[in-house]
């Protein structure tokens, strides 16, 4: 007999004893209420059949009353226990169904649900809550499997290319120093590709883990620092960076928010066209601070926007013949936004490109776990 069965039966036993005690106490109380009047009743009976002469005597003697009460109380004990066990079993039946189904679900069948239905009571509400929890767990596991599959694919491609490159170089008996040097350069390029991908995966995993550090910071300073490191890249691509930065104080993890800003700006530069523009603004609006990044670029269908915020999702496999993106930038932005309980809004511009706004709580009004 398992410990779970012992615990379950122990709970039913305790409930049965509690119900039986209540039934027994109620029966005893009722018996006392009946016995007290009976003990004082005087019964009047006719003495003979021919006259009105009567005789008054006690209807029930005290010994008879006590004996009958004792017998009734003894009979009430098994009756109370039986009723208590039955009621406890009926009460625990939905809980047993929840436990059995939860064990099946935890064994791997995440698609199954409790579906308690009626009647609507506390246990039914618990079942609905668990169904919602199982649904979230299923979505989380599905997303994790999808993420691992995509990550494995993305990592396997450069590793396979690196292996092929080295095997070809080693198989060439006439390879000179210049050829080997060229192979090493290509190997380094593939290694840098893998390093950037791993860094992006680590950034995504760190963002999804949540915020463990809350500091007061100014978005303006973070944005200015990221812009300073991206101006050369933008100039090489012919992208004009325009900024309108005003103080925007909030609270959060500086590294995660810097990663959010960097990925927004990198995405706006990468998915743009020559002579395009990227505009970055920070401002305080009431109890919120807003960061907005707007870029020109190709026209994006409105029904494709949400998909871009999922890992390894791209609008096109290769928009401009470049493969420097992994489809992780906006996924990191989305994860950092959720970790900071911020609000992310995105709209496709009719003339092409995106406008993305992230609203954080103002530093003076931000609430977060301590």
Short mmCIF file of C-alpha atoms in Angstrom, two decimals:
data_model
loop_
_atom_site.label_atom_id
_atom_site.label_comp_id
_atom_site.label_asym_id
_atom_site.label_seq_id
_atom_site.Cartn_x
_atom_site.Cartn_y
_atom_site.Cartn_z
CA UNK A 1 0.00 0.00 0.00
CA UNK A 2 1.53 3.27 -1.09
CA UNK A 3 2.04 6.31 1.10
CA UNK A 4 -0.44 8.24 -1.07
CA UNK A 5 -3.12 5.61 -0.39
CA UNK A 6 -2.37 5.70 3.33
CA UNK A 7 -2.60 9.47 3.35
CA UNK A 8 -5.85 9.42 1.42
CA UNK A 9 -7.42 6.80 3.71
CA UNK A 10 -6.12 8.59 6.75
CA UNK A 11 -7.88 11.75 5.58
CA UNK A 12 -11.10 9.81 4.99
CA UNK A 13 -10.76 8.26 8.44
CA UNK A 14 -10.30 11.64 10.09
CA UNK A 15 -13.24 13.10 8.22
CA UNK A 16 -15.38 10.04 9.01
CA UNK A 17 -14.56 10.31 12.72
CA UNK A 18 -15.33 14.02 12.67
CA UNK A 19 -18.69 13.47 10.95
CA UNK A 20 -19.47 10.52 13.26
CA UNK A 21 -18.68 12.62 16.32
CA UNK A 22 -21.03 15.30 15.06
CA UNK A 23 -23.81 12.81 14.35
CA UNK A 24 -23.29 11.13 17.73
CA UNK A 25 -23.32 14.47 19.57
CA UNK A 26 -26.50 15.49 17.77
CA UNK A 27 -28.13 12.14 18.61
CA UNK A 28 -27.14 12.44 22.25
CA UNK A 29 -28.53 15.96 22.43
CA UNK A 30 -31.84 14.87 20.91
CA UNK A 31 -31.99 11.90 23.29
CA UNK A 32 -31.50 14.19 26.29
CA UNK A 33 -34.22 16.51 25.07
CA UNK A 34 -36.59 13.52 24.82
CA UNK A 35 -35.57 11.86 28.10
CA UNK A 36 -36.07 14.89 30.33
CA UNK A 37 -39.80 15.27 29.55
CA UNK A 38 -40.36 11.51 29.70
CA UNK A 39 -38.86 11.29 33.17
CA UNK A 40 -41.46 13.72 34.54
CA UNK A 41 -44.52 12.46 32.71
CA UNK A 42 -47.30 11.16 34.95
CA UNK A 43 -49.57 8.72 33.19
CA UNK A 44 -53.28 8.55 34.25
CA UNK A 45 -55.11 5.27 33.68
CA UNK A 46 -58.66 4.11 34.73
CA UNK A 47 -58.76 1.81 37.79
CA UNK A 48 -61.85 -0.13 36.72
CA UNK A 49 -64.23 -0.32 33.81
CA UNK A 50 -67.48 0.62 35.63
CA UNK A 51 -66.62 3.89 37.26
CA UNK A 52 -64.74 7.12 36.85
CA UNK A 53 -62.20 6.24 39.54
CA UNK A 54 -58.65 6.68 38.23
CA UNK A 55 -55.12 5.99 39.40
CA UNK A 56 -52.02 8.04 38.76
CA UNK A 57 -48.61 6.32 38.43
CA UNK A 58 -45.26 6.94 36.64
CA UNK A 59 -45.40 6.11 32.94
CA UNK A 60 -41.69 5.14 32.60
CA UNK A 61 -39.41 4.33 35.48
CA UNK A 62 -35.99 5.95 35.70
CA UNK A 63 -34.06 2.66 35.38
CA UNK A 64 -36.01 1.81 32.23
CA UNK A 65 -35.30 5.26 30.82
CA UNK A 66 -31.58 5.01 31.51
CA UNK A 67 -31.38 1.50 30.11
CA UNK A 68 -33.21 2.48 26.92
CA UNK A 69 -31.02 5.56 26.50
CA UNK A 70 -27.83 3.50 26.93
CA UNK A 71 -28.99 0.99 24.35
CA UNK A 72 -29.88 3.80 21.93
CA UNK A 73 -26.46 5.41 22.37
CA UNK A 74 -24.71 2.09 21.77
CA UNK A 75 -26.71 1.51 18.58
CA UNK A 76 -25.96 5.09 17.49
CA UNK A 77 -22.17 4.48 17.52
CA UNK A 78 -21.96 2.16 14.45
CA UNK A 79 -24.72 4.11 12.72
CA UNK A 80 -22.78 7.37 13.18
CA UNK A 81 -19.52 5.75 12.01
CA UNK A 82 -21.18 4.29 8.92
CA UNK A 83 -22.83 7.58 8.03
CA UNK A 84 -19.58 9.48 8.67
CA UNK A 85 -17.59 7.09 6.44
CA UNK A 86 -20.17 7.36 3.67
CA UNK A 87 -20.29 11.16 3.78
CA UNK A 88 -16.49 11.41 3.90
CA UNK A 89 -16.20 9.10 0.88
CA UNK A 90 -18.70 11.16 -1.09
CA UNK A 91 -16.83 14.33 -0.15
CA UNK A 92 -13.44 12.91 -1.19
CA UNK A 93 -14.61 11.33 -4.45
CA UNK A 94 -13.89 14.45 -6.62
CA UNK A 95 -10.54 14.85 -4.87
CA UNK A 96 -9.64 11.26 -5.72
CA UNK A 97 -10.58 11.91 -9.35
CA UNK A 98 -8.35 14.99 -9.36
CA UNK A 99 -5.43 13.02 -7.86
CA UNK A 100 -5.77 10.11 -10.30
CA UNK A 101 -6.00 12.35 -13.35
CA UNK A 102 -3.14 14.55 -12.14
CA UNK A 103 -0.92 11.47 -11.82
CA UNK A 104 -1.74 10.47 -15.41
CA UNK A 105 -1.02 13.99 -16.65
CA UNK A 106 2.25 14.24 -14.71
CA UNK A 107 3.31 10.92 -16.25
CA UNK A 108 3.46 12.62 -19.65
CA UNK A 109 -0.08 12.94 -20.96
CA UNK A 110 -0.18 16.74 -20.87
CA UNK A 111 -3.12 16.86 -23.27
CA UNK A 112 -5.53 15.36 -20.73
CA UNK A 113 -7.69 17.57 -18.50
CA UNK A 114 -9.75 17.03 -15.35
CA UNK A 115 -13.04 18.41 -16.75
CA UNK A 116 -14.90 18.10 -13.44
CA UNK A 117 -18.01 19.87 -14.71
CA UNK A 118 -20.88 20.25 -12.26
CA UNK A 119 -21.67 20.92 -9.49
CA UNK A 120 -19.85 24.21 -9.21
CA UNK A 121 -18.13 24.19 -5.81
CA UNK A 122 -14.68 24.70 -4.31
CA UNK A 123 -13.36 21.39 -5.66
CA UNK A 124 -14.65 22.19 -9.14
CA UNK A 125 -12.92 25.55 -8.95
CA UNK A 126 -9.72 23.76 -7.92
CA UNK A 127 -10.12 21.47 -10.93
CA UNK A 128 -10.50 24.43 -13.30
CA UNK A 129 -7.41 26.04 -11.79
CA UNK A 130 -5.42 22.84 -12.30
CA UNK A 131 -6.69 22.57 -15.89
CA UNK A 132 -5.40 26.08 -16.56
CA UNK A 133 -2.08 25.13 -14.96
CA UNK A 134 -1.80 22.00 -17.10
CA UNK A 135 -2.59 24.03 -20.21
CA UNK A 136 0.20 26.49 -19.39
CA UNK A 137 2.61 23.63 -18.68
CA UNK A 138 1.74 21.99 -21.99
CA UNK A 139 2.32 25.25 -23.84
CA UNK A 140 5.61 25.73 -22.00
CA UNK A 141 6.85 22.21 -22.77
CA UNK A 142 5.79 22.50 -26.41
CA UNK A 143 7.61 25.82 -26.71
CA UNK A 144 10.68 24.33 -25.03
CA UNK A 145 10.74 21.35 -27.40
CA UNK A 146 10.28 23.68 -30.35
CA UNK A 147 13.06 25.93 -29.10
CA UNK A 148 15.47 23.04 -28.53
CA UNK A 149 14.74 21.63 -31.98
CA UNK A 150 15.35 24.98 -33.65
CA UNK A 151 18.45 25.68 -31.59
CA UNK A 152 19.86 22.26 -32.47
CA UNK A 153 19.23 22.91 -36.14
CA UNK A 154 20.82 26.36 -36.04
CA UNK A 155 23.90 25.02 -34.22
CA UNK A 156 24.21 21.93 -36.39
CA UNK A 157 24.47 23.92 -39.63
CA UNK A 158 27.69 25.85 -38.83
CA UNK A 159 29.19 22.78 -37.11
CA UNK A 160 28.57 20.68 -40.20
CA UNK A 161 30.07 23.43 -42.37
CA UNK A 162 33.14 23.64 -40.13
CA UNK A 163 33.62 19.87 -40.21
CA UNK A 164 33.32 19.77 -44.02
CA UNK A 165 35.75 22.65 -44.39
CA UNK A 166 38.39 20.96 -42.24
CA UNK A 167 37.90 17.54 -43.84
CA UNK A 168 38.37 18.99 -47.32
CA UNK A 169 41.53 20.80 -46.25
CA UNK A 170 42.99 17.69 -44.62
CA UNK A 171 42.14 15.53 -47.62
CA UNK A 172 44.08 17.80 -49.99
CA UNK A 173 47.69 16.55 -50.09
CA UNK A 174 48.80 19.58 -52.12
CA UNK A 175 47.44 22.16 -49.68
CA UNK A 176 50.02 24.89 -49.11
CA UNK A 177 50.33 27.37 -46.26
CA UNK A 178 48.19 29.96 -48.01
CA UNK A 179 45.36 27.45 -48.52
CA UNK A 180 45.51 26.34 -44.90
CA UNK A 181 45.53 29.97 -43.77
CA UNK A 182 42.40 30.60 -45.86
CA UNK A 183 40.74 27.53 -44.33
CA UNK A 184 41.60 28.79 -40.84
CA UNK A 185 40.07 32.16 -41.64
CA UNK A 186 36.86 30.51 -42.79
CA UNK A 187 36.86 28.30 -39.69
CA UNK A 188 37.22 31.40 -37.52
CA UNK A 189 34.29 33.00 -39.34
CA UNK A 190 32.12 29.96 -38.70
CA UNK A 191 33.28 29.94 -35.07
CA UNK A 192 32.27 33.58 -34.65
CA UNK A 193 28.87 32.73 -36.14
CA UNK A 194 28.40 29.98 -33.55
CA UNK A 195 29.61 32.27 -30.76
CA UNK A 196 27.08 34.95 -31.68
CA UNK A 197 24.31 32.36 -31.85
CA UNK A 198 25.22 30.93 -28.44
CA UNK A 199 25.32 34.43 -26.96
CA UNK A 200 21.86 35.12 -28.39
CA UNK A 201 20.55 31.84 -26.94
CA UNK A 202 22.03 32.67 -23.55
CA UNK A 203 20.48 36.14 -23.68
CA UNK A 204 17.09 34.62 -24.47
CA UNK A 205 17.40 32.04 -21.68
CA UNK A 206 18.47 34.71 -19.19
CA UNK A 207 15.55 36.92 -20.19
CA UNK A 208 13.02 34.11 -19.84
CA UNK A 209 14.39 33.25 -16.39
CA UNK A 210 13.08 36.56 -15.04
CA UNK A 211 14.49 39.61 -13.32
CA UNK A 212 16.68 38.95 -10.28
CA UNK A 213 18.09 42.47 -9.97
CA UNK A 214 16.11 45.70 -9.81
CA UNK A 215 18.06 48.94 -10.14
CA UNK A 216 16.86 52.45 -10.84
CA UNK A 217 18.10 53.44 -14.28
CA UNK A 218 17.57 55.98 -17.04
CA UNK A 219 16.65 54.55 -20.43
CA UNK A 220 18.21 57.59 -22.07
CA UNK A 221 21.70 56.65 -20.90
CA UNK A 222 21.34 53.03 -22.00
CA UNK A 223 20.00 54.02 -25.42
CA UNK A 224 22.77 56.59 -25.89
CA UNK A 225 25.41 53.98 -25.08
CA UNK A 226 23.96 51.43 -27.52
CA UNK A 227 23.62 54.05 -30.27
CA UNK A 228 27.26 55.06 -29.86
CA UNK A 229 28.34 51.46 -30.53
CA UNK A 230 26.05 51.05 -33.55
CA UNK A 231 26.73 54.23 -35.52
CA UNK A 232 29.58 52.76 -37.58
CA UNK A 233 27.48 49.71 -38.46
CA UNK A 234 24.58 51.94 -39.48
CA UNK A 235 26.85 54.19 -41.54
CA UNK A 236 28.27 51.20 -43.44
CA UNK A 237 24.70 50.15 -44.31
CA UNK A 238 23.67 53.69 -45.24
CA UNK A 239 21.17 53.88 -42.38
CA UNK A 240 20.48 57.24 -40.74
CA UNK A 241 20.09 57.04 -36.94
CA UNK A 242 17.83 59.76 -35.56
CA UNK A 243 17.26 60.13 -31.84
CA UNK A 244 15.00 62.13 -29.56
CA UNK A 245 15.93 61.24 -26.01
CA UNK A 246 14.38 62.73 -22.88
CA UNK A 247 14.87 61.49 -19.29
CA UNK A 248 12.99 58.20 -18.74
CA UNK A 249 13.67 56.74 -15.30
CA UNK A 250 12.51 53.21 -14.55
CA UNK A 251 13.60 50.15 -12.54
CA UNK A 252 14.92 46.84 -13.80
CA UNK A 253 17.93 44.76 -14.67
CA UNK A 254 20.40 47.03 -16.56
CA UNK A 255 21.90 44.15 -18.54
CA UNK A 256 18.54 42.81 -19.68
CA UNK A 257 17.25 46.25 -20.63
CA UNK A 258 20.48 46.98 -22.50
CA UNK A 259 19.98 43.69 -24.36
CA UNK A 260 16.42 44.76 -25.22
CA UNK A 261 17.59 48.12 -26.56
CA UNK A 262 20.48 46.58 -28.51
CA UNK A 263 18.27 43.97 -30.15
CA UNK A 264 15.63 46.56 -31.09
CA UNK A 265 18.23 48.80 -32.73
CA UNK A 266 20.07 45.88 -34.38
CA UNK A 267 16.79 44.56 -35.77
CA UNK A 268 15.89 48.02 -37.10
CA UNK A 269 19.29 48.36 -38.82
CA UNK A 270 19.48 44.82 -40.15
CA UNK A 271 15.97 44.69 -41.63
CA UNK A 272 16.13 48.02 -43.41
CA UNK A 273 17.02 49.18 -46.88
CA UNK A 274 19.91 51.38 -48.09
CA UNK A 275 19.38 55.06 -47.29
CA UNK A 276 16.81 53.98 -44.71
CA UNK A 277 16.15 55.55 -41.33
CA UNK A 278 15.88 54.44 -37.73
CA UNK A 279 14.31 56.75 -35.16
CA UNK A 280 14.69 56.14 -31.44
CA UNK A 281 12.76 58.10 -28.80
CA UNK A 282 12.49 57.91 -25.02
CA UNK A 283 9.89 59.81 -23.05
CA UNK A 284 7.93 59.82 -19.81
CA UNK A 285 4.16 59.56 -20.13
CA UNK A 286 2.38 59.82 -16.79
CA UNK A 287 3.37 56.83 -14.67
CA UNK A 288 5.15 55.11 -17.57
CA UNK A 289 8.32 55.58 -19.57
CA UNK A 290 8.28 54.62 -23.23
CA UNK A 291 11.01 53.51 -25.59
CA UNK A 292 10.03 53.62 -29.27
CA UNK A 293 12.12 52.36 -32.19
CA UNK A 294 10.77 53.06 -35.67
CA UNK A 295 12.52 51.93 -38.83
CA UNK A 296 11.94 51.97 -42.55
CA UNK A 297 12.18 48.79 -44.56
CA UNK A 298 10.08 46.28 -46.47
CA UNK A 299 6.32 46.16 -46.00
CA UNK A 300 5.37 43.63 -43.32
CA UNK A 301 1.91 41.99 -43.34
CA UNK A 302 0.03 42.75 -40.16
CA UNK A 303 -0.80 39.09 -39.52
CA UNK A 304 2.92 38.21 -39.47
CA UNK A 305 3.99 40.60 -36.73
CA UNK A 306 3.30 38.38 -33.70
CA UNK A 307 5.15 35.48 -35.29
CA UNK A 308 8.34 37.56 -35.45
CA UNK A 309 8.48 37.65 -31.65
CA UNK A 310 8.84 33.87 -31.43
CA UNK A 311 12.32 32.26 -31.41
CA UNK A 312 13.88 31.50 -34.80
CA UNK A 313 11.02 33.10 -36.72
CA UNK A 314 11.85 35.32 -39.68
CA UNK A 315 9.65 37.10 -42.16
CA UNK A 316 11.90 35.82 -44.92
CA UNK A 317 14.77 33.38 -44.90
CA UNK A 318 17.14 35.92 -46.37
CA UNK A 319 15.83 39.37 -47.18
CA UNK A 320 19.01 40.92 -48.51
CA UNK A 321 21.28 37.96 -49.11
CA UNK A 322 22.72 38.24 -45.60
CA UNK A 323 22.58 35.54 -42.96
CA UNK A 324 23.65 37.56 -39.94
CA UNK A 325 20.32 37.18 -38.17
CA UNK A 326 19.05 34.19 -36.24
CA UNK A 327 15.43 35.13 -35.63
CA UNK A 328 16.16 35.65 -31.93
CA UNK A 329 16.34 39.45 -31.60
CA UNK A 330 12.64 40.19 -31.20
CA UNK A 331 12.18 37.02 -29.14
CA UNK A 332 14.71 38.43 -26.66
CA UNK A 333 12.86 41.76 -26.70
CA UNK A 334 9.61 39.98 -25.93
CA UNK A 335 11.16 37.93 -23.10
CA UNK A 336 12.79 40.98 -21.45
CA UNK A 337 9.51 42.89 -21.73
CA UNK A 338 7.57 40.12 -20.00
CA UNK A 339 10.24 39.73 -17.30
CA UNK A 340 9.87 43.43 -16.42
CA UNK A 341 6.04 43.35 -16.61
CA UNK A 342 6.25 45.98 -19.33
CA UNK A 343 3.89 46.53 -22.25
CA UNK A 344 5.01 45.77 -25.80
CA UNK A 345 3.12 47.20 -28.77
CA UNK A 346 4.07 46.76 -32.41
CA UNK A 347 2.61 48.15 -35.60
CA UNK A 348 3.55 47.74 -39.26
CA UNK A 349 4.10 51.01 -41.09
CA UNK A 350 2.14 51.35 -44.33
CA UNK A 351 5.23 52.61 -46.14
CA UNK A 352 7.30 49.71 -44.79
CA UNK A 353 9.13 48.82 -41.60
CA UNK A 354 8.03 48.52 -38.00
CA UNK A 355 7.29 50.76 -35.05
CA UNK A 356 7.92 49.04 -31.70
CA UNK A 357 7.16 50.65 -28.33
CA UNK A 358 8.01 49.24 -24.91
CA UNK A 359 6.38 50.92 -21.89
CA UNK A 360 8.01 50.41 -18.49
CA UNK A 361 6.70 51.58 -15.14
CA UNK A 362 8.12 54.93 -14.08
CA UNK A 363 10.93 54.68 -11.54
CA UNK A 364 8.92 56.50 -8.88
CA UNK A 365 5.89 54.22 -9.38
CA UNK A 366 7.46 50.89 -10.35
CA UNK A 367 6.40 47.93 -8.26
CA UNK A 368 8.45 44.76 -8.22
CA UNK A 369 9.22 41.90 -5.83
CA UNK A 370 11.81 42.67 -3.24
#
